[in-house]
Amino acid sequence: MLAGSTASTVEGLDLSNVACAAVDLKLGKGLNLTSEQQANAATIVSVGVQMHVPVRGQVVAIATTMQESGLRNIDHGDRDSLGLFQQRPSQGWGTREQIMNPKYSAAKFYDHLMNTKGWERKSINDAAQSVQRSGFPDAYAQHESKAVQVVASASSGGVQQINANSGCTPLTSPAKYDVKGYVSYALQQVGKPYVWGGTGPNGFDCSGLIVYAWRQMGYQLKIRTSQQMYSVAVPVQPGQERSGDLIFTEFKAGGPAHVLIVVKPGVTVEAPRTGLDVRVRQYDAQREGMKFGRLPADQMTAISAQV
């Protein structure tokens, strides 16, 4: 199901309020990719998953290869450029043999991307250009929408949220995932003090409240701070947020200094700051300069699985 199609429910998840949902999109269906392109796309996404690259980064990689090589592992290019990403041996990307290995070239691209400061806040086009430094710096943007769908179709989990402005994330959740339960645990902390660095049960900072609530549900988050949560969360358009989504605000050079939990649209629970206890309040997204995000399931590990 692509953008604009009838809403549906898959695996118990209500998609009626999720913009641009795509259900069980397959690489070989509707994307007009050859078997070679499908295999290369699957490799790029798989390497990204193995390296814990956020979904947005995987979209950047696919958009890059669409522009540079048409998702084909070609043995020629401008000057000594080679492979999926048109990397150059003379510029330190590796030997010819290494670059022609899709797994190697994808990993090298991700290494450069992840070491580019602030890449996750750039547009897909600008993030790609920050790595490639192409003579055609705006060329990646034209591939963004299709790259999002390719990443969705190549990802495990089946159900994806597609957003051409921000990338996609699996909406399928780990076993016994319960957003209502997680929000309920956060609400039970109302009245407890703000404690910098606190992750409960007696005090919390803003992100510590989120970590604690998920821990009570049996999941350990792989990220801890508001900035880390923002870097992996897939943006949700204002007005489309739902219970359990995160709100990011107080943006500084390193990202958001504060994160809150959506109880329901217009209402949040938060651990605000020193001197103010955990509380429920109304919010005004536009006035407060808020952005919304949804944590993907791959950022949660079942606590039982860690034992």
mmCIF file of C-alpha atoms in Angstrom:
data_model
loop_
_atom_site.group_PDB
_atom_site.id
_atom_site.type_symbol
_atom_site.label_atom_id
_atom_site.label_comp_id
_atom_site.label_asym_id
_atom_site.label_seq_id
_atom_site.Cartn_x
_atom_site.Cartn_y
_atom_site.Cartn_z
ATOM 1 C CA MET A 1 0.000 0.000 0.000
ATOM 2 C CA LEU A 2 1.542 3.271 -1.089
ATOM 3 C CA ALA A 3 0.865 6.873 -0.097
ATOM 4 C CA GLY A 4 -2.728 7.904 -0.551
ATOM 5 C CA SER A 5 -4.128 4.376 -0.462
ATOM 6 C CA THR A 6 -6.720 3.121 1.969
ATOM 7 C CA ALA A 7 -5.537 2.835 5.555
ATOM 8 C CA SER A 8 -5.294 -0.614 7.066
ATOM 9 C CA THR A 9 -4.289 -2.496 10.167
ATOM 10 C CA VAL A 10 -1.308 -4.847 10.023
ATOM 11 C CA GLU A 11 -0.055 -7.002 12.868
ATOM 12 C CA GLY A 12 -2.312 -5.132 15.282
ATOM 13 C CA LEU A 13 -0.960 -1.703 14.374
ATOM 14 C CA ASP A 14 -3.504 0.905 13.403
ATOM 15 C CA LEU A 15 -2.102 2.735 10.368
ATOM 16 C CA SER A 16 -5.100 5.016 9.905
ATOM 17 C CA ASN A 17 -3.198 8.069 11.159
ATOM 18 C CA VAL A 18 0.184 7.218 9.670
ATOM 19 C CA ALA A 19 1.056 9.323 6.655
ATOM 20 C CA CYS A 20 2.345 7.558 3.579
ATOM 21 C CA ALA A 21 2.164 4.011 4.913
ATOM 22 C CA ALA A 22 3.491 1.198 2.773
ATOM 23 C CA VAL A 23 2.622 -2.357 3.721
ATOM 24 C CA ASP A 24 4.733 -5.338 2.653
ATOM 25 C CA LEU A 25 6.349 -3.407 -0.186
ATOM 26 C CA LYS A 26 8.686 -5.737 -2.061
ATOM 27 C CA LEU A 27 11.856 -4.831 -3.931
ATOM 28 C CA GLY A 28 10.679 -6.599 -7.042
ATOM 29 C CA LYS A 29 7.212 -5.033 -7.113
ATOM 30 C CA GLY A 30 6.422 -1.586 -8.399
ATOM 31 C CA LEU A 31 9.947 -0.194 -8.125
ATOM 32 C CA ASN A 32 11.141 -1.174 -11.606
ATOM 33 C CA LEU A 33 14.480 -2.507 -10.434
ATOM 34 C CA THR A 34 16.453 -5.206 -12.199
ATOM 35 C CA SER A 35 17.621 -8.260 -10.275
ATOM 36 C CA GLU A 36 21.090 -6.693 -10.094
ATOM 37 C CA GLN A 37 19.714 -3.459 -8.674
ATOM 38 C CA GLN A 38 17.577 -5.361 -6.171
ATOM 39 C CA ALA A 39 20.581 -7.349 -4.963
ATOM 40 C CA ASN A 40 22.713 -4.222 -4.619
ATOM 41 C CA ALA A 41 19.990 -2.365 -2.741
ATOM 42 C CA ALA A 42 19.531 -5.288 -0.360
ATOM 43 C CA THR A 43 23.286 -5.376 0.276
ATOM 44 C CA ILE A 44 23.492 -1.642 1.008
ATOM 45 C CA VAL A 45 20.579 -1.771 3.450
ATOM 46 C CA SER A 46 21.900 -4.939 5.094
ATOM 47 C CA VAL A 47 25.335 -3.391 5.646
ATOM 48 C CA GLY A 48 23.646 -0.298 7.110
ATOM 49 C CA VAL A 49 21.657 -2.427 9.542
ATOM 50 C CA GLN A 50 24.780 -4.353 10.582
ATOM 51 C CA MET A 51 26.612 -1.061 11.211
ATOM 52 C CA HIS A 52 23.642 0.360 13.179
ATOM 53 C CA VAL A 53 23.212 3.171 10.672
ATOM 54 C CA PRO A 54 19.862 4.933 11.182
ATOM 55 C CA VAL A 55 17.270 4.376 8.482
ATOM 56 C CA ARG A 56 17.795 7.946 7.289
ATOM 57 C CA GLY A 57 21.437 7.105 6.564
ATOM 58 C CA GLN A 58 20.384 4.080 4.548
ATOM 59 C CA VAL A 59 18.149 6.343 2.447
ATOM 60 C CA VAL A 60 21.124 8.650 1.857
ATOM 61 C CA ALA A 61 23.195 5.691 0.671
ATOM 62 C CA ILE A 62 20.552 4.420 -1.739
ATOM 63 C CA ALA A 63 19.914 7.900 -3.165
ATOM 64 C CA THR A 64 23.659 8.273 -3.663
ATOM 65 C CA THR A 65 24.022 5.040 -5.611
ATOM 66 C CA MET A 66 20.961 5.838 -7.728
ATOM 67 C CA GLN A 67 22.675 8.997 -8.873
ATOM 68 C CA GLU A 68 26.241 7.726 -9.112
ATOM 69 C CA SER A 69 25.730 4.317 -10.734
ATOM 70 C CA GLY A 70 22.031 3.633 -11.137
ATOM 71 C CA LEU A 71 22.416 1.006 -8.374
ATOM 72 C CA ARG A 72 24.787 -0.934 -10.643
ATOM 73 C CA ASN A 73 28.240 -2.122 -9.666
ATOM 74 C CA ILE A 74 30.015 -0.690 -12.712
ATOM 75 C CA ASP A 75 33.746 -0.991 -13.308
ATOM 76 C CA HIS A 76 34.237 2.451 -14.827
ATOM 77 C CA GLY A 77 33.401 6.113 -14.314
ATOM 78 C CA ASP A 78 34.826 9.614 -14.279
ATOM 79 C CA ARG A 79 38.611 9.377 -14.011
ATOM 80 C CA ASP A 80 39.235 6.347 -11.763
ATOM 81 C CA SER A 81 35.761 6.228 -10.190
ATOM 82 C CA LEU A 82 34.356 2.735 -9.693
ATOM 83 C CA GLY A 83 31.498 0.733 -8.284
ATOM 84 C CA LEU A 84 28.130 1.513 -6.742
ATOM 85 C CA PHE A 85 29.225 4.781 -5.146
ATOM 86 C CA GLN A 86 31.818 5.718 -7.783
ATOM 87 C CA GLN A 87 34.602 5.770 -5.230
ATOM 88 C CA ARG A 88 38.147 6.518 -6.376
ATOM 89 C CA PRO A 89 41.209 4.450 -5.440
ATOM 90 C CA SER A 90 43.372 7.548 -5.936
ATOM 91 C CA GLN A 91 41.376 9.367 -3.255
ATOM 92 C CA GLY A 92 41.946 6.733 -0.580
ATOM 93 C CA TRP A 93 38.670 4.822 -0.858
ATOM 94 C CA GLY A 94 40.466 1.485 -1.250
ATOM 95 C CA THR A 95 41.873 -0.689 -3.972
ATOM 96 C CA ARG A 96 40.004 -1.343 -7.199
ATOM 97 C CA GLU A 97 39.166 -4.851 -6.010
ATOM 98 C CA GLN A 98 37.853 -3.584 -2.667
ATOM 99 C CA ILE A 99 35.675 -0.868 -4.184
ATOM 100 C CA MET A 100 34.117 -3.354 -6.581
ATOM 101 C CA ASN A 101 32.910 -5.352 -3.566
ATOM 102 C CA PRO A 102 29.434 -3.929 -2.736
ATOM 103 C CA LYS A 103 29.730 -4.749 0.972
ATOM 104 C CA TYR A 104 33.076 -2.983 1.220
ATOM 105 C CA SER A 105 31.991 0.094 -0.743
ATOM 106 C CA ALA A 106 28.771 0.438 1.269
ATOM 107 C CA ALA A 107 30.676 0.185 4.543
ATOM 108 C CA LYS A 108 33.161 2.845 3.390
ATOM 109 C CA PHE A 109 30.320 5.162 2.428
ATOM 110 C CA TYR A 110 28.636 4.705 5.809
ATOM 111 C CA ASP A 111 31.949 5.273 7.620
ATOM 112 C CA HIS A 112 32.327 8.643 5.924
ATOM 113 C CA LEU A 113 28.672 9.568 6.430
ATOM 114 C CA MET A 114 28.566 8.697 10.122
ATOM 115 C CA ASN A 115 31.742 10.698 10.699
ATOM 116 C CA THR A 116 30.248 13.780 9.059
ATOM 117 C CA LYS A 117 29.147 16.079 11.860
ATOM 118 C CA GLY A 118 25.457 16.923 11.739
ATOM 119 C CA TRP A 119 24.682 14.729 8.722
ATOM 120 C CA GLU A 120 21.396 13.559 10.257
ATOM 121 C CA ARG A 121 20.080 17.134 10.296
ATOM 122 C CA LYS A 122 20.922 17.727 6.638
ATOM 123 C CA SER A 123 18.571 17.029 3.749
ATOM 124 C CA ILE A 124 19.066 13.670 2.044
ATOM 125 C CA ASN A 125 20.704 15.511 -0.867
ATOM 126 C CA ASP A 126 23.089 17.526 1.300
ATOM 127 C CA ALA A 127 24.038 14.537 3.428
ATOM 128 C CA ALA A 128 24.970 12.624 0.276
ATOM 129 C CA GLN A 129 26.926 15.578 -1.071
ATOM 130 C CA SER A 130 28.845 15.930 2.201
ATOM 131 C CA VAL A 131 30.351 12.504 1.473
ATOM 132 C CA GLN A 132 30.562 12.509 -2.320
ATOM 133 C CA ARG A 133 31.554 16.126 -2.999
ATOM 134 C CA SER A 134 30.072 15.835 -6.468
ATOM 135 C CA GLY A 135 30.402 18.392 -9.241
ATOM 136 C CA PHE A 136 26.597 18.196 -9.396
ATOM 137 C CA PRO A 137 25.774 18.971 -5.748
ATOM 138 C CA ASP A 138 21.991 19.011 -6.102
ATOM 139 C CA ALA A 139 21.605 15.832 -8.144
ATOM 140 C CA TYR A 140 20.797 13.480 -5.264
ATOM 141 C CA ALA A 141 17.500 15.153 -4.369
ATOM 142 C CA GLN A 142 15.719 13.767 -7.432
ATOM 143 C CA HIS A 143 16.188 10.210 -6.131
ATOM 144 C CA GLU A 144 14.983 10.802 -2.576
ATOM 145 C CA SER A 145 11.397 9.587 -2.860
ATOM 146 C CA LYS A 146 12.287 6.347 -4.628
ATOM 147 C CA ALA A 147 15.252 5.765 -2.305
ATOM 148 C CA VAL A 148 12.895 5.902 0.666
ATOM 149 C CA GLN A 149 10.703 3.230 -0.879
ATOM 150 C CA VAL A 150 13.689 1.060 -1.803
ATOM 151 C CA VAL A 151 14.958 1.147 1.788
ATOM 152 C CA ALA A 152 11.487 0.322 3.079
ATOM 153 C CA SER A 153 11.130 -2.616 0.720
ATOM 154 C CA ALA A 154 14.609 -3.954 1.488
ATOM 155 C CA SER A 155 14.177 -3.717 5.268
ATOM 156 C CA SER A 156 12.999 -6.530 7.484
ATOM 157 C CA GLY A 157 9.747 -6.153 9.351
ATOM 158 C CA GLY A 158 7.295 -5.755 6.502
ATOM 159 C CA VAL A 159 5.501 -2.601 7.577
ATOM 160 C CA GLN A 160 7.193 0.716 6.864
ATOM 161 C CA GLN A 161 6.417 4.364 7.219
ATOM 162 C CA ILE A 162 7.419 6.238 4.081
ATOM 163 C CA ASN A 163 8.190 9.931 4.242
ATOM 164 C CA ALA A 164 10.063 11.468 1.330
ATOM 165 C CA ASN A 165 11.317 14.319 3.514
ATOM 166 C CA SER A 166 12.733 12.236 6.308
ATOM 167 C CA GLY A 167 13.223 8.632 5.371
ATOM 168 C CA CYS A 168 11.390 5.628 6.732
ATOM 169 C CA THR A 169 11.352 3.380 9.720
ATOM 170 C CA PRO A 170 9.873 -0.009 10.438
ATOM 171 C CA LEU A 171 6.562 0.306 12.258
ATOM 172 C CA THR A 172 6.567 -3.327 13.188
ATOM 173 C CA SER A 173 7.534 -3.660 16.816
ATOM 174 C CA PRO A 174 9.319 -6.141 19.052
ATOM 175 C CA ALA A 175 7.251 -8.812 20.740
ATOM 176 C CA LYS A 176 4.741 -7.499 23.286
ATOM 177 C CA TYR A 177 5.456 -3.919 22.232
ATOM 178 C CA ASP A 178 2.847 -1.824 24.049
ATOM 179 C CA VAL A 179 2.856 1.931 23.538
ATOM 180 C CA LYS A 180 -0.069 2.408 25.922
ATOM 181 C CA GLY A 181 1.817 0.544 28.635
ATOM 182 C CA TYR A 182 4.963 2.600 28.102
ATOM 183 C CA VAL A 183 3.034 5.887 28.298
ATOM 184 C CA SER A 184 1.167 4.597 31.350
ATOM 185 C CA TYR A 185 4.447 3.892 33.162
ATOM 186 C CA ALA A 186 5.659 7.404 32.336
ATOM 187 C CA LEU A 187 2.427 8.890 33.714
ATOM 188 C CA GLN A 188 2.840 6.939 36.940
ATOM 189 C CA GLN A 189 6.011 8.959 37.624
ATOM 190 C CA VAL A 190 4.173 12.294 37.775
ATOM 191 C CA GLY A 191 5.151 14.162 40.928
ATOM 192 C CA LYS A 192 8.600 12.605 41.236
ATOM 193 C CA PRO A 193 11.557 15.033 41.185
ATOM 194 C CA TYR A 194 13.724 16.008 38.244
ATOM 195 C CA VAL A 195 17.220 14.614 38.820
ATOM 196 C CA TRP A 196 19.944 15.262 36.255
ATOM 197 C CA GLY A 197 21.115 11.886 34.964
ATOM 198 C CA GLY A 198 18.237 10.152 36.695
ATOM 199 C CA THR A 199 16.697 7.049 35.171
ATOM 200 C CA GLY A 200 14.392 6.181 38.078
ATOM 201 C CA PRO A 201 12.746 4.977 40.039
ATOM 202 C CA ASN A 202 13.044 7.943 42.406
ATOM 203 C CA GLY A 203 14.015 10.725 40.004
ATOM 204 C CA PHE A 204 14.422 11.417 36.317
ATOM 205 C CA ASP A 205 15.897 13.699 33.724
ATOM 206 C CA CYS A 206 13.958 14.197 30.490
ATOM 207 C CA SER A 207 15.355 11.241 28.525
ATOM 208 C CA GLY A 208 15.751 9.143 31.673
ATOM 209 C CA LEU A 209 11.970 9.102 32.036
ATOM 210 C CA ILE A 210 11.696 7.528 28.566
ATOM 211 C CA VAL A 211 14.425 4.985 29.278
ATOM 212 C CA TYR A 212 12.736 4.027 32.550
ATOM 213 C CA ALA A 213 9.249 3.661 31.053
ATOM 214 C CA TRP A 214 10.510 1.353 28.312
ATOM 215 C CA ARG A 215 12.546 -0.638 30.832
ATOM 216 C CA GLN A 216 9.359 -1.337 32.766
ATOM 217 C CA MET A 217 7.930 -2.736 29.543
ATOM 218 C CA GLY A 218 10.888 -5.119 29.245
ATOM 219 C CA TYR A 219 13.008 -3.181 26.747
ATOM 220 C CA GLN A 220 16.366 -1.488 27.062
ATOM 221 C CA LEU A 221 16.927 1.438 24.711
ATOM 222 C CA LYS A 222 20.186 1.526 22.784
ATOM 223 C CA ILE A 223 20.252 5.324 23.062
ATOM 224 C CA ARG A 224 20.163 7.464 26.184
ATOM 225 C CA THR A 225 20.191 11.212 25.559
ATOM 226 C CA SER A 226 17.721 13.523 23.827
ATOM 227 C CA GLN A 227 20.284 14.168 21.100
ATOM 228 C CA GLN A 228 20.791 10.459 20.468
ATOM 229 C CA MET A 229 17.047 9.848 20.389
ATOM 230 C CA TYR A 230 16.626 12.643 17.858
ATOM 231 C CA SER A 231 19.383 11.248 15.646
ATOM 232 C CA VAL A 232 17.670 7.869 15.223
ATOM 233 C CA ALA A 233 13.993 8.860 15.393
ATOM 234 C CA VAL A 234 12.095 9.219 12.146
ATOM 235 C CA PRO A 235 10.421 12.631 12.050
ATOM 236 C CA VAL A 236 6.643 12.761 12.321
ATOM 237 C CA GLN A 237 4.826 15.724 10.830
ATOM 238 C CA PRO A 238 3.177 18.079 13.379
ATOM 239 C CA GLY A 239 -0.465 17.203 13.658
ATOM 240 C CA GLN A 240 0.238 13.533 12.924
ATOM 241 C CA GLU A 241 1.861 12.707 16.247
ATOM 242 C CA ARG A 242 0.280 10.006 18.344
ATOM 243 C CA SER A 243 0.558 8.558 21.832
ATOM 244 C CA GLY A 244 4.084 7.392 22.584
ATOM 245 C CA ASP A 245 5.831 9.592 20.027
ATOM 246 C CA LEU A 246 8.641 11.844 21.217
ATOM 247 C CA ILE A 247 8.750 15.626 21.179
ATOM 248 C CA PHE A 248 12.089 17.376 20.712
ATOM 249 C CA THR A 249 12.643 20.982 21.665
ATOM 250 C CA GLU A 250 15.211 23.527 22.959
ATOM 251 C CA PHE A 251 17.448 22.980 19.939
ATOM 252 C CA LYS A 252 21.108 23.905 20.229
ATOM 253 C CA ALA A 253 24.201 23.214 18.128
ATOM 254 C CA GLY A 254 24.333 19.579 19.246
ATOM 255 C CA GLY A 255 20.631 18.926 18.809
ATOM 256 C CA PRO A 256 17.611 19.087 21.127
ATOM 257 C CA ALA A 257 18.315 19.675 24.807
ATOM 258 C CA HIS A 258 14.885 18.409 25.862
ATOM 259 C CA VAL A 259 12.665 15.461 24.979
ATOM 260 C CA LEU A 260 9.066 14.818 26.027
ATOM 261 C CA ILE A 261 6.485 12.059 25.495
ATOM 262 C CA VAL A 262 3.191 12.544 23.662
ATOM 263 C CA VAL A 263 0.326 11.341 25.871
ATOM 264 C CA LYS A 264 -2.154 12.327 23.191
ATOM 265 C CA PRO A 265 -1.986 15.095 20.596
ATOM 266 C CA GLY A 266 -1.694 18.369 22.516
ATOM 267 C CA VAL A 267 -0.787 16.749 25.847
ATOM 268 C CA THR A 268 2.643 15.631 27.042
ATOM 269 C CA VAL A 269 4.340 14.101 30.072
ATOM 270 C CA GLU A 270 7.847 15.330 30.818
ATOM 271 C CA ALA A 271 10.630 15.627 33.343
ATOM 272 C CA PRO A 272 11.167 19.366 32.779
ATOM 273 C CA ARG A 273 14.140 20.717 34.720
ATOM 274 C CA THR A 274 15.664 21.110 38.158
ATOM 275 C CA GLY A 275 13.038 22.397 40.568
ATOM 276 C CA LEU A 276 10.080 21.069 38.587
ATOM 277 C CA ASP A 277 8.713 17.579 39.148
ATOM 278 C CA VAL A 278 7.594 15.179 36.436
ATOM 279 C CA ARG A 279 4.335 16.607 35.115
ATOM 280 C CA VAL A 280 1.604 16.466 32.518
ATOM 281 C CA ARG A 281 0.918 19.608 30.507
ATOM 282 C CA GLN A 282 -0.488 20.870 27.249
ATOM 283 C CA TYR A 283 1.888 21.865 24.470
ATOM 284 C CA ASP A 284 1.822 24.172 21.463
ATOM 285 C CA ALA A 285 4.176 22.704 18.866
ATOM 286 C CA GLN A 286 4.457 25.819 16.702
ATOM 287 C CA ARG A 287 4.922 28.276 19.543
ATOM 288 C CA GLU A 288 7.445 26.069 21.331
ATOM 289 C CA GLY A 289 9.416 25.147 18.195
ATOM 290 C CA MET A 290 8.826 21.434 18.664
ATOM 291 C CA LYS A 291 9.665 18.548 16.373
ATOM 292 C CA PHE A 292 8.226 15.056 16.633
ATOM 293 C CA GLY A 293 9.811 11.662 16.155
ATOM 294 C CA ARG A 294 9.093 7.970 16.484
ATOM 295 C CA LEU A 295 11.715 5.583 17.821
ATOM 296 C CA PRO A 296 12.228 2.572 15.537
ATOM 297 C CA ALA A 297 12.001 -0.876 17.063
ATOM 298 C CA ASP A 298 15.635 -1.605 16.186
ATOM 299 C CA GLN A 299 16.657 0.816 18.943
ATOM 300 C CA MET A 300 15.122 -1.462 21.592
ATOM 301 C CA THR A 301 16.483 -4.721 22.949
ATOM 302 C CA ALA A 302 14.344 -7.127 24.952
ATOM 303 C CA ILE A 303 15.896 -7.283 28.421
ATOM 304 C CA SER A 304 15.401 -11.039 28.534
ATOM 305 C CA ALA A 305 17.539 -11.310 25.375
ATOM 306 C CA GLN A 306 20.452 -9.657 27.186
ATOM 307 C CA VAL A 307 20.591 -12.288 29.921
#
